[in-house]
Structures are given as structure tokens and as C-alpha cells.
Amino acid sequence: MSSRDSVLDRIRQALADVPTQETPEDVTVARDYLRSHAGTDSVTLFAERVADYRARVVQVTADQAPATIAALLGERGVRDLVVPVGFPGELLPPGPWHCLSDEPPLALGAVEAADAVVTTAALGIAVTGTLVLDGGPGQGRRMLSLLPDYHLCVVREEQIVGDVPGALARLDPARPLTFISGPSATSDIELDRVEGVHGPRTLHVLVIATEPAPEQP
């Protein structure tokens, strides 16, 4: 018997007493465990954890966002900028950069040669300092955020959740999910860290504050 057969045989034995008509939905799973370790200020924790990964975090108000994005792109000397379909136009002011739309889809070489990409995010996870992209408006195909050397990601405070269980509850598992915790990095057996091996070497995260609700008359 091969190792594969052995594993499958043990699974069959474990499931032997399960009624054939039973489905996963028929079994209630207890969810009374601690679902978040984030505390009360998820936004501050998110910023701290993202920075721990050597990413730069900038927190701004909504009216400061366009100028801040322009300044960050200017600092990098960006010329060719990938802008996924659906990225909010009001957040990206005119500049010396050439915006590359992915509609129709850009060629692989064009994406790889671009200086930067600017995207939105599906949400952020405070405890792990993670951004999650799901291919929604302003996020684009997975390769758009993996090939350019610089990724500028915009996330709003209301999109930041405390911990992984809260994130999974808000995500659609059928969508192409990309979890990003800092710039791409790896290290060899000597623990020498090398950035940019599997994606952008530089990650900047712009956190836009939630605007207070207008006062009721």
C-alpha cells in the first residue's frame, strides 16, 4: 500500500460512522472561540503591523489622499503607472506619469516593465498587517500587483478588520484572493533577507480615514 492509499484508507475509516445522506451544512460548528486579538483600535494596529513588514504606511483624510498619492509617485520618479480598471479617478491627479489601463489586458512585458501599480484593496487585517485583494474594482488581475517593482495600495479605514476570522467572513472564497503582508521577501539558509523575489520590492499603503457622519439637525 502506498502512502497515498494509507492516508485515504484512514480517512475512510474516520468517516465510516457518518450517515451517507449527511452534508457539511447539517453539522453545527461552534464559533464561540475568541475571534479577534486586535483590541479596540484596529486601524492603529494595522498601521503598526504593516510597518513591521518594512512597508511604508501613510494615514490621510479623504481630501488629502490625491495629493499624497501624487507625492508618493513623484518620490519614486514613476513614469509608467499601471492603473487597474475601477480605480477611483478622483484619487489619482494628473502627473508626469503615463497611466496604463488594463482594458484591454496589458501584455505581460508591459506590466513587468512598468515602474509602479496603484490599487485599492478588498480589506486589511489588523493583527497580521495583511492586505487582501480579490480582483474587484481598482484591484485588477493578480499579476498587476505582483510584477511592477512598486505597489501603492489604497485602503479605507472601514475596510480594516481586526483578525483573520473577521476577514474570512467578509471575503468570497470563490474570488481570486491575494494576501499581501509587506513587500515580497524571502531569505536563504543564512537568513539573509532578499526583497522583490516574488513580487514588488517596495510597498506603500495609504490608509484613508473614515469621514464622520454628518450631524443630524
Coordinates of N, CA and C in Angstrom, one line a residue:
M1 N 0.9 -1.2 0.0 CA 0.0 0.0 0.0 C 0.9 1.2 0.0
S2 N 0.6 2.2 -0.9 CA 1.4 3.4 -1.0 C 1.0 4.3 0.2
S3 N 1.8 5.4 0.4 CA 1.4 6.4 1.4 C 0.1 7.0 1.1
R4 N -0.2 7.3 -0.1 CA -1.5 7.9 -0.5 C -2.6 7.0 -0.2
D5 N -2.5 5.7 -0.5 CA -3.5 4.8 -0.2 C -3.7 4.7 1.3
S6 N -2.7 4.7 2.1 CA -2.7 4.6 3.5 C -3.5 5.8 4.1
V7 N -3.2 7.0 3.6 CA -3.9 8.2 4.1 C -5.4 8.1 3.8
L8 N -5.7 7.8 2.5 CA -7.1 7.7 2.1 C -7.8 6.6 2.9
D9 N -7.2 5.5 3.2 CA -7.8 4.5 4.0 C -8.2 4.9 5.4
R10 N -7.3 5.7 6.0 CA -7.6 6.2 7.3 C -8.7 7.2 7.3
I11 N -8.8 8.0 6.2 CA -9.9 9.0 6.1 C -11.2 8.2 6.0
R12 N -11.2 7.1 5.2 CA -12.4 6.3 5.1 C -12.9 5.7 6.4
Q13 N -11.9 5.3 7.2 CA -12.2 4.7 8.5 C -12.8 5.7 9.4
A14 N -12.2 6.9 9.4 CA -12.7 8.0 10.2 C -14.1 8.4 9.9
L15 N -14.5 8.3 8.6 CA -15.8 8.7 8.1 C -16.8 7.6 8.1
A16 N -16.4 6.4 8.6 CA -17.3 5.2 8.5 C -18.6 5.4 9.2
D17 N -18.7 6.1 10.3 CA -19.9 6.2 11.0 C -20.8 7.4 10.6
V18 N -20.3 8.2 9.6 CA -21.1 9.3 9.1 C -22.2 8.9 8.2
P19 N -23.4 9.2 8.4 CA -24.5 8.9 7.5 C -24.3 9.3 6.1
T20 N -24.6 8.5 5.2 CA -24.3 8.9 3.8 C -25.1 10.1 3.3
Q21 N -26.3 10.3 3.9 CA -27.1 11.5 3.4 C -26.7 12.8 4.1
E22 N -25.8 12.7 5.1 CA -25.4 13.9 5.8 C -24.5 14.8 5.0
T23 N -24.7 16.1 5.1 CA -23.9 17.1 4.4 C -23.2 18.0 5.4
P24 N -22.1 18.7 5.0 CA -21.5 19.6 6.0 C -22.4 20.7 6.6
E25 N -23.4 21.1 5.8 CA -24.3 22.1 6.4 C -25.2 21.6 7.5
D26 N -25.3 20.2 7.6 CA -26.1 19.6 8.7 C -25.5 19.7 10.0
V27 N -24.2 19.9 10.1 CA -23.4 19.9 11.3 C -23.1 21.3 11.8
T28 N -23.5 21.6 13.0 CA -23.3 22.9 13.5 C -21.9 23.0 14.1
V29 N -21.1 24.0 13.7 CA -19.8 24.2 14.2 C -19.7 25.3 15.2
A30 N -19.2 25.0 16.4 CA -19.2 26.1 17.4 C -18.3 27.2 17.0
R31 N -18.8 28.4 17.2 CA -17.9 29.6 16.8 C -17.8 30.5 18.0
D32 N -17.7 29.9 19.2 CA -17.7 30.7 20.4 C -16.2 31.0 20.9
Y33 N -15.3 30.7 20.0 CA -13.9 31.0 20.4 C -13.6 32.4 20.2
L34 N -12.4 32.9 20.7 CA -12.0 34.3 20.5 C -11.7 34.5 19.1
R35 N -12.4 35.5 18.5 CA -12.3 35.7 17.0 C -11.4 36.8 16.7
S36 N -11.0 37.6 17.6 CA -10.1 38.7 17.3 C -9.1 39.0 18.5
H37 N -7.9 39.3 18.2 CA -6.9 39.7 19.2 C -6.5 41.2 18.9
A38 N -7.3 41.9 18.2 CA -6.9 43.2 17.7 C -7.1 44.3 18.7
G39 N -8.0 44.1 19.7 CA -8.3 45.2 20.7 C -9.3 46.1 20.1
T40 N -9.3 47.4 20.5 CA -10.3 48.3 20.1 C -9.9 49.2 19.0
D41 N -8.6 49.4 18.7 CA -8.1 50.3 17.7 C -7.4 49.5 16.6
S42 N -8.3 48.9 15.7 CA -7.7 48.1 14.6 C -6.9 48.9 13.6
V43 N -7.3 50.1 13.4 CA -6.6 50.9 12.4 C -5.1 51.2 12.8
T44 N -4.9 51.6 14.1 CA -3.6 51.8 14.6 C -2.7 50.6 14.5
L45 N -3.4 49.5 15.0 CA -2.6 48.2 15.0 C -2.3 47.8 13.6
F46 N -3.2 48.0 12.6 CA -2.9 47.6 11.2 C -1.7 48.4 10.7
A47 N -1.7 49.7 11.0 CA -0.6 50.5 10.5 C 0.8 50.1 11.1
E48 N 0.7 49.7 12.4 CA 2.0 49.2 13.1 C 2.4 47.9 12.5
R49 N 1.5 47.0 12.3 CA 1.9 45.7 11.8 C 2.4 45.8 10.3
V50 N 1.8 46.6 9.5 CA 2.2 46.8 8.1 C 3.6 47.3 8.1
A51 N 3.9 48.3 9.0 CA 5.2 48.9 9.0 C 6.3 47.9 9.5
D52 N 5.8 46.9 10.4 CA 6.8 45.9 10.8 C 7.3 45.1 9.7
Y53 N 6.5 45.0 8.6 CA 7.0 44.3 7.4 C 7.9 45.1 6.5
R54 N 8.3 46.3 6.9 CA 9.1 47.2 6.1 C 8.3 47.8 5.0
A55 N 7.0 47.9 5.1 CA 6.2 48.7 4.2 C 6.0 50.1 4.8
R56 N 5.8 51.0 4.0 CA 5.6 52.4 4.4 C 4.1 52.6 4.5
V57 N 3.6 53.2 5.6 CA 2.2 53.4 5.8 C 2.0 54.9 6.0
V58 N 1.0 55.5 5.3 CA 0.7 56.9 5.4 C -0.8 57.0 5.6
Q59 N -1.2 57.6 6.7 CA -2.6 57.8 7.1 C -3.0 59.2 6.7
V60 N -4.1 59.4 6.0 CA -4.6 60.7 5.5 C -6.1 60.7 5.6
T61 N -6.6 62.0 5.4 CA -8.0 62.2 5.3 C -8.4 62.0 3.8
A62 N -9.7 62.0 3.5 CA -10.1 61.8 2.1 C -9.6 62.9 1.2
D63 N -9.7 64.2 1.7 CA -9.3 65.3 0.9 C -7.8 65.4 0.7
Q64 N -7.0 64.7 1.6 CA -5.5 64.7 1.4 C -5.0 63.6 0.5
A65 N -5.9 62.6 0.2 CA -5.4 61.4 -0.5 C -4.8 61.7 -1.9
P66 N -5.5 62.5 -2.7 CA -4.9 62.7 -4.1 C -3.5 63.3 -4.1
A67 N -3.4 64.3 -3.3 CA -2.0 65.0 -3.2 C -1.0 64.1 -2.6
T68 N -1.4 63.2 -1.7 CA -0.4 62.3 -1.1 C 0.0 61.2 -2.1
I69 N -1.0 60.7 -2.8 CA -0.7 59.7 -3.9 C 0.3 60.3 -4.9
A70 N 0.0 61.6 -5.3 CA 0.9 62.3 -6.3 C 2.3 62.4 -5.7
A71 N 2.4 62.7 -4.4 CA 3.7 62.9 -3.8 C 4.5 61.6 -3.7
L72 N 3.8 60.5 -3.4 CA 4.4 59.2 -3.3 C 4.9 58.8 -4.6
L73 N 4.1 58.9 -5.7 CA 4.6 58.6 -7.0 C 5.7 59.4 -7.5
G74 N 5.6 60.7 -7.1 CA 6.7 61.6 -7.5 C 8.0 61.3 -6.9
E75 N 8.0 60.9 -5.6 CA 9.2 60.5 -4.9 C 9.9 59.3 -5.6
R76 N 9.1 58.5 -6.2 CA 9.7 57.3 -6.8 C 10.1 57.6 -8.3
G77 N 9.7 58.7 -8.8 CA 10.0 59.1 -10.2 C 9.3 58.2 -11.1
V78 N 8.0 57.9 -10.8 CA 7.2 57.0 -11.6 C 6.9 57.6 -13.0
R79 N 7.1 56.8 -14.0 CA 6.8 57.3 -15.4 C 5.6 56.4 -16.0
D80 N 5.7 55.1 -15.9 CA 4.7 54.2 -16.4 C 4.0 53.6 -15.2
L81 N 2.7 53.9 -15.1 CA 1.9 53.5 -13.9 C 0.7 52.7 -14.3
V82 N 0.7 51.5 -13.8 CA -0.5 50.6 -14.1 C -1.6 51.0 -13.2
V83 N -2.8 51.2 -13.8 CA -4.0 51.6 -13.1 C -5.1 50.6 -13.4
P84 N -5.4 49.7 -12.5 CA -6.5 48.7 -12.8 C -7.8 49.4 -13.1
V85 N -8.6 48.7 -13.9 CA -10.0 49.2 -14.2 C -10.8 49.3 -12.8
G86 N -11.4 50.5 -12.7 CA -12.2 50.7 -11.5 C -11.5 51.4 -10.4
F87 N -10.2 51.8 -10.6 CA -9.6 52.6 -9.5 C -10.2 54.0 -9.5
P88 N -10.6 54.5 -8.3 CA -11.3 55.8 -8.3 C -10.5 56.9 -8.9
G89 N -11.0 57.5 -10.0 CA -10.3 58.5 -10.7 C -10.0 59.7 -9.9
E90 N -10.9 60.0 -8.9 CA -10.7 61.2 -8.1 C -9.5 61.1 -7.1
L91 N -9.0 59.9 -7.0 CA -7.8 59.7 -6.1 C -6.5 59.9 -6.8
L92 N -6.5 59.9 -8.2 CA -5.3 60.0 -8.9 C -5.2 61.2 -9.8
P93 N -4.5 62.3 -9.3 CA -4.5 63.5 -10.0 C -3.5 63.4 -11.2
P94 N -3.6 64.3 -12.1 CA -2.6 64.3 -13.3 C -1.2 64.5 -12.8
G95 N -0.3 63.9 -13.5 CA 1.1 64.0 -13.1 C 2.0 63.6 -14.3
P96 N 3.3 63.5 -14.1 CA 4.2 63.2 -15.2 C 4.2 61.8 -15.6
W97 N 3.4 61.0 -14.9 CA 3.3 59.5 -15.2 C 2.3 59.2 -16.3
H98 N 2.6 58.1 -17.0 CA 1.7 57.7 -18.1 C 0.9 56.5 -17.5
C99 N -0.4 56.7 -17.5 CA -1.3 55.7 -16.9 C -1.6 54.6 -17.9
L100 N -1.3 53.4 -17.5 CA -1.6 52.2 -18.3 C -2.8 51.5 -17.9
S101 N -3.8 51.5 -18.7 CA -5.1 50.8 -18.4 C -5.0 49.3 -18.7
D102 N -5.6 48.5 -18.0 CA -5.6 47.1 -18.3 C -6.9 46.6 -19.1
E103 N -7.4 47.6 -19.8 CA -8.6 47.2 -20.6 C -8.4 47.9 -22.0
P104 N -8.0 47.1 -23.0 CA -7.9 45.6 -23.0 C -6.7 45.2 -22.2
P105 N -6.6 43.9 -21.8 CA -5.5 43.5 -20.9 C -4.1 43.8 -21.5
L106 N -3.3 44.3 -20.6 CA -1.9 44.6 -21.0 C -1.1 43.4 -21.2
A107 N -0.1 43.5 -22.1 CA 0.8 42.4 -22.3 C 1.7 42.2 -21.1
L108 N 2.1 40.9 -20.9 CA 3.0 40.6 -19.8 C 4.2 41.5 -19.7
G109 N 4.8 41.7 -20.8 CA 6.0 42.6 -20.9 C 5.8 44.0 -20.4
A110 N 4.6 44.5 -20.8 CA 4.2 45.9 -20.4 C 4.0 46.1 -18.9
V111 N 3.4 45.1 -18.3 CA 3.2 45.1 -16.9 C 4.5 45.0 -16.1
E112 N 5.4 44.1 -16.6 CA 6.7 43.8 -16.0 C 7.6 45.0 -16.1
A113 N 7.5 45.8 -17.2 CA 8.3 46.9 -17.4 C 7.8 48.2 -16.7
A114 N 6.6 48.2 -16.2 CA 6.0 49.4 -15.6 C 6.8 49.7 -14.3
D115 N 6.8 51.0 -14.0 CA 7.5 51.4 -12.7 C 6.7 51.1 -11.5
A116 N 5.4 51.2 -11.6 CA 4.5 51.0 -10.4 C 3.1 50.6 -10.8
V117 N 2.4 50.2 -9.8 CA 1.0 49.9 -9.9 C 0.3 50.5 -8.7
V118 N -0.9 51.1 -8.9 CA -1.7 51.7 -7.8 C -3.0 50.9 -7.8
T119 N -3.4 50.4 -6.6 CA -4.6 49.6 -6.5 C -5.4 50.0 -5.2
T120 N -6.6 49.5 -5.2 CA -7.4 49.5 -4.0 C -7.2 48.1 -3.3
A121 N -8.0 47.9 -2.3 CA -7.9 46.5 -1.7 C -9.3 46.1 -1.3
A122 N -9.5 44.8 -1.1 CA -10.8 44.3 -0.6 C -10.9 44.6 0.9
L123 N -9.8 44.4 1.6 CA -9.8 44.7 3.0 C -8.4 44.6 3.6
G124 N -8.2 45.0 4.8 CA -7.0 44.9 5.5 C -7.2 44.1 6.8
I125 N -6.2 43.4 7.3 CA -6.3 42.6 8.5 C -5.3 43.2 9.5
A126 N -5.8 43.7 10.7 CA -5.0 44.4 11.6 C -3.9 43.6 12.3
V127 N -4.4 42.4 12.8 CA -3.4 41.6 13.6 C -2.2 41.1 12.8
T128 N -2.5 40.8 11.6 CA -1.4 40.3 10.7 C -0.8 41.3 9.8
G129 N -1.3 42.5 9.8 CA -0.8 43.6 8.9 C -0.9 43.2 7.4
T130 N -2.0 42.6 7.1 CA -2.2 42.0 5.7 C -3.2 42.7 4.9
L131 N -2.9 42.9 3.6 CA -3.8 43.5 2.7 C -4.4 42.3 1.9
V132 N -5.7 42.3 1.6 CA -6.3 41.3 0.7 C -6.9 41.9 -0.5
L133 N -6.4 41.4 -1.7 CA -7.0 41.8 -2.9 C -7.8 40.7 -3.5
D134 N -9.0 41.0 -4.1 CA -9.8 39.9 -4.6 C -10.2 40.1 -6.1
G135 N -9.5 41.0 -6.8 CA -9.7 41.2 -8.2 C -10.9 42.1 -8.4
G136 N -11.4 42.8 -7.4 CA -12.5 43.7 -7.5 C -12.1 45.0 -8.2
P137 N -13.1 46.0 -8.3 CA -12.8 47.2 -8.9 C -11.6 47.9 -8.3
G138 N -10.7 48.4 -9.2 CA -9.5 49.1 -8.7 C -8.4 48.1 -8.3
Q139 N -8.6 46.8 -8.3 CA -7.5 45.9 -7.9 C -7.0 45.1 -9.1
G140 N -7.8 44.8 -10.1 CA -7.3 44.1 -11.3 C -6.9 42.7 -11.1
R141 N -6.3 42.2 -12.2 CA -5.7 40.8 -12.2 C -4.6 40.7 -11.2
R142 N -4.4 39.5 -10.7 CA -3.3 39.2 -9.7 C -1.9 39.7 -10.2
M143 N -1.6 39.5 -11.5 CA -0.3 39.8 -11.9 C 0.0 41.3 -11.9
L144 N -1.1 42.2 -11.9 CA -0.9 43.6 -11.9 C -0.2 44.1 -10.6
S145 N -0.5 43.4 -9.5 CA 0.1 43.8 -8.2 C 1.3 43.0 -7.9
L146 N 1.7 42.1 -8.8 CA 2.9 41.2 -8.5 C 4.1 41.5 -9.3
L147 N 3.9 42.1 -10.5 CA 5.1 42.3 -11.4 C 5.8 43.6 -11.3
P148 N 5.0 44.8 -11.2 CA 5.7 46.0 -11.1 C 6.6 46.1 -9.8
D149 N 7.6 46.8 -9.8 CA 8.6 46.8 -8.6 C 8.0 47.6 -7.4
Y150 N 7.0 48.5 -7.7 CA 6.5 49.3 -6.6 C 5.0 49.2 -6.6
H151 N 4.4 48.9 -5.5 CA 3.0 48.8 -5.3 C 2.5 49.8 -4.3
L152 N 1.6 50.7 -4.7 CA 0.9 51.6 -3.9 C -0.5 51.2 -3.7
C153 N -0.9 50.8 -2.5 CA -2.2 50.3 -2.2 C -3.0 51.2 -1.3
V154 N -4.2 51.5 -1.7 CA -5.1 52.4 -1.0 C -6.2 51.5 -0.3
V155 N -6.3 51.7 1.0 CA -7.3 51.0 1.8 C -8.0 52.1 2.7
R156 N -9.3 51.9 2.9 CA -10.1 52.8 3.7 C -10.2 52.2 5.1
E157 N -10.3 53.1 6.1 CA -10.4 52.6 7.5 C -11.5 51.6 7.7
E158 N -12.6 51.9 7.1 CA -13.8 51.0 7.3 C -13.6 49.6 6.7
Q159 N -12.5 49.4 5.9 CA -12.2 48.1 5.3 C -11.3 47.3 6.1
I160 N -10.8 47.9 7.2 CA -9.8 47.2 8.1 C -10.6 46.4 9.2
V161 N -10.3 45.1 9.2 CA -11.0 44.2 10.2 C -9.9 43.8 11.2
G162 N -10.4 43.3 12.4 CA -9.4 43.0 13.4 C -8.5 41.8 13.2
D163 N -9.1 40.7 12.8 CA -8.4 39.5 12.7 C -8.8 38.6 11.6
V164 N -8.2 37.5 11.4 CA -8.4 36.7 10.2 C -9.9 36.1 10.1
P165 N -10.5 35.6 11.2 CA -11.8 35.2 11.2 C -12.8 36.2 10.6
G166 N -12.6 37.5 11.1 CA -13.5 38.5 10.6 C -13.3 38.8 9.1
A167 N -12.0 38.6 8.6 CA -11.7 38.8 7.2 C -12.4 37.8 6.4
L168 N -12.2 36.5 6.8 CA -12.8 35.4 6.0 C -14.3 35.5 5.9
A169 N -14.9 36.0 7.0 CA -16.4 36.2 6.9 C -16.8 37.2 5.9
R170 N -15.9 38.1 5.5 CA -16.3 39.1 4.6 C -15.8 38.9 3.1
L171 N -15.0 37.8 3.0 CA -14.4 37.5 1.7 C -15.2 36.4 1.0
D172 N -15.2 36.5 -0.3 CA -15.8 35.4 -1.1 C -14.7 34.4 -1.5
P173 N -14.8 33.2 -1.0 CA -13.8 32.2 -1.3 C -13.7 31.8 -2.8
A174 N -14.7 32.2 -3.6 CA -14.7 31.8 -5.0 C -13.9 32.9 -5.8
R175 N -13.5 34.0 -5.2 CA -12.8 35.0 -5.9 C -11.3 34.8 -5.8
P176 N -10.5 35.3 -6.7 CA -9.0 35.1 -6.7 C -8.4 36.0 -5.6
L177 N -8.2 35.4 -4.4 CA -7.7 36.1 -3.2 C -6.2 36.2 -3.2
T178 N -5.6 37.4 -3.0 CA -4.2 37.6 -2.8 C -4.0 38.2 -1.5
F179 N -3.2 37.6 -0.6 CA -2.9 38.1 0.7 C -1.5 38.7 0.7
I180 N -1.4 39.9 1.0 CA -0.1 40.7 0.9 C 0.3 41.2 2.3
S181 N 1.4 40.6 2.8 CA 1.9 41.1 4.1 C 3.3 41.7 3.8
G182 N 3.4 43.0 3.5 CA 4.6 43.6 3.3 C 5.1 43.4 1.9
P183 N 6.3 44.0 1.5 CA 6.8 43.7 0.2 C 7.3 42.3 0.0
S184 N 7.4 41.8 -1.2 CA 7.8 40.4 -1.4 C 9.2 40.2 -0.8
A185 N 9.4 39.1 -0.1 CA 10.7 38.9 0.5 C 10.9 37.4 0.8
T186 N 12.1 37.0 0.8 CA 12.5 35.7 1.1 C 13.9 35.7 1.8
S187 N 14.3 34.6 2.4 CA 15.6 34.6 3.0 C 16.2 33.2 2.8
D188 N 17.5 33.1 2.6 CA 18.2 31.8 2.4 C 18.5 31.2 3.7
I189 N 19.3 30.1 3.7 CA 19.7 29.4 4.9 C 20.5 30.2 5.9
E190 N 21.1 31.3 5.3 CA 21.9 32.2 6.2 C 21.1 33.3 6.8
L191 N 19.7 33.2 6.5 CA 18.8 34.2 6.9 C 19.0 35.6 6.4
D192 N 19.7 35.7 5.2 CA 19.8 36.9 4.5 C 18.5 37.3 3.8
R193 N 17.9 38.4 4.1 CA 16.6 38.8 3.5 C 16.9 39.4 2.2
V194 N 16.1 38.9 1.2 CA 16.1 39.5 -0.2 C 14.7 39.9 -0.5
E195 N 14.5 41.1 -0.9 CA 13.2 41.6 -1.3 C 13.0 41.7 -2.8
G196 N 11.8 41.4 -3.2 CA 11.4 41.6 -4.6 C 11.6 40.3 -5.4
V197 N 11.7 39.1 -4.7 CA 11.9 37.9 -5.5 C 10.6 37.4 -6.1
H198 N 9.5 37.5 -5.4 CA 8.2 37.0 -5.9 C 7.2 38.2 -6.1
G199 N 7.6 39.4 -6.1 CA 6.7 40.5 -6.2 C 7.4 41.8 -6.0
P200 N 6.6 42.9 -5.7 CA 7.2 44.2 -5.6 C 8.2 44.3 -4.4
R201 N 9.3 45.0 -4.7 CA 10.3 45.2 -3.6 C 9.9 46.3 -2.6
T202 N 9.0 47.2 -3.1 CA 8.5 48.3 -2.3 C 7.0 48.3 -2.2
L203 N 6.5 48.4 -1.0 CA 5.0 48.5 -0.8 C 4.7 49.7 0.1
H204 N 3.9 50.6 -0.5 CA 3.4 51.7 0.3 C 1.9 51.5 0.5
V205 N 1.4 51.8 1.7 CA 0.0 51.6 2.0 C -0.6 52.9 2.4
L206 N -1.6 53.4 1.7 CA -2.3 54.7 2.0 C -3.6 54.3 2.7
V207 N -3.7 54.7 4.0 CA -4.9 54.5 4.8 C -5.8 55.7 4.8
I208 N -7.0 55.7 4.2 CA -7.8 56.9 4.2 C -8.8 56.8 5.4
A209 N -8.8 57.9 6.2 CA -9.7 57.9 7.4 C -11.2 57.9 7.0
T210 N -12.0 57.3 7.8 CA -13.4 57.3 7.6 C -13.9 58.7 8.0
E211 N -14.7 59.3 7.1 CA -15.3 60.6 7.4 C -16.4 60.4 8.4
P212 N -16.5 61.4 9.4 CA -17.5 61.3 10.4 C -18.9 61.5 9.7
A213 N -19.9 60.9 10.3 CA -21.2 61.0 9.7 C -21.7 62.4 10.0
P214 N -22.4 63.1 9.1 CA -22.9 64.4 9.3 C -23.9 64.5 10.5
E215 N -23.8 65.6 11.2 CA -24.6 65.7 12.4 C -26.1 65.9 12.0
Q216 N -27.0 65.3 12.8 CA -28.4 65.4 12.5 C -28.9 66.7 13.0
P217 N -29.8 67.4 12.2 CA -30.3 68.7 12.6 C -31.2 68.5 13.8

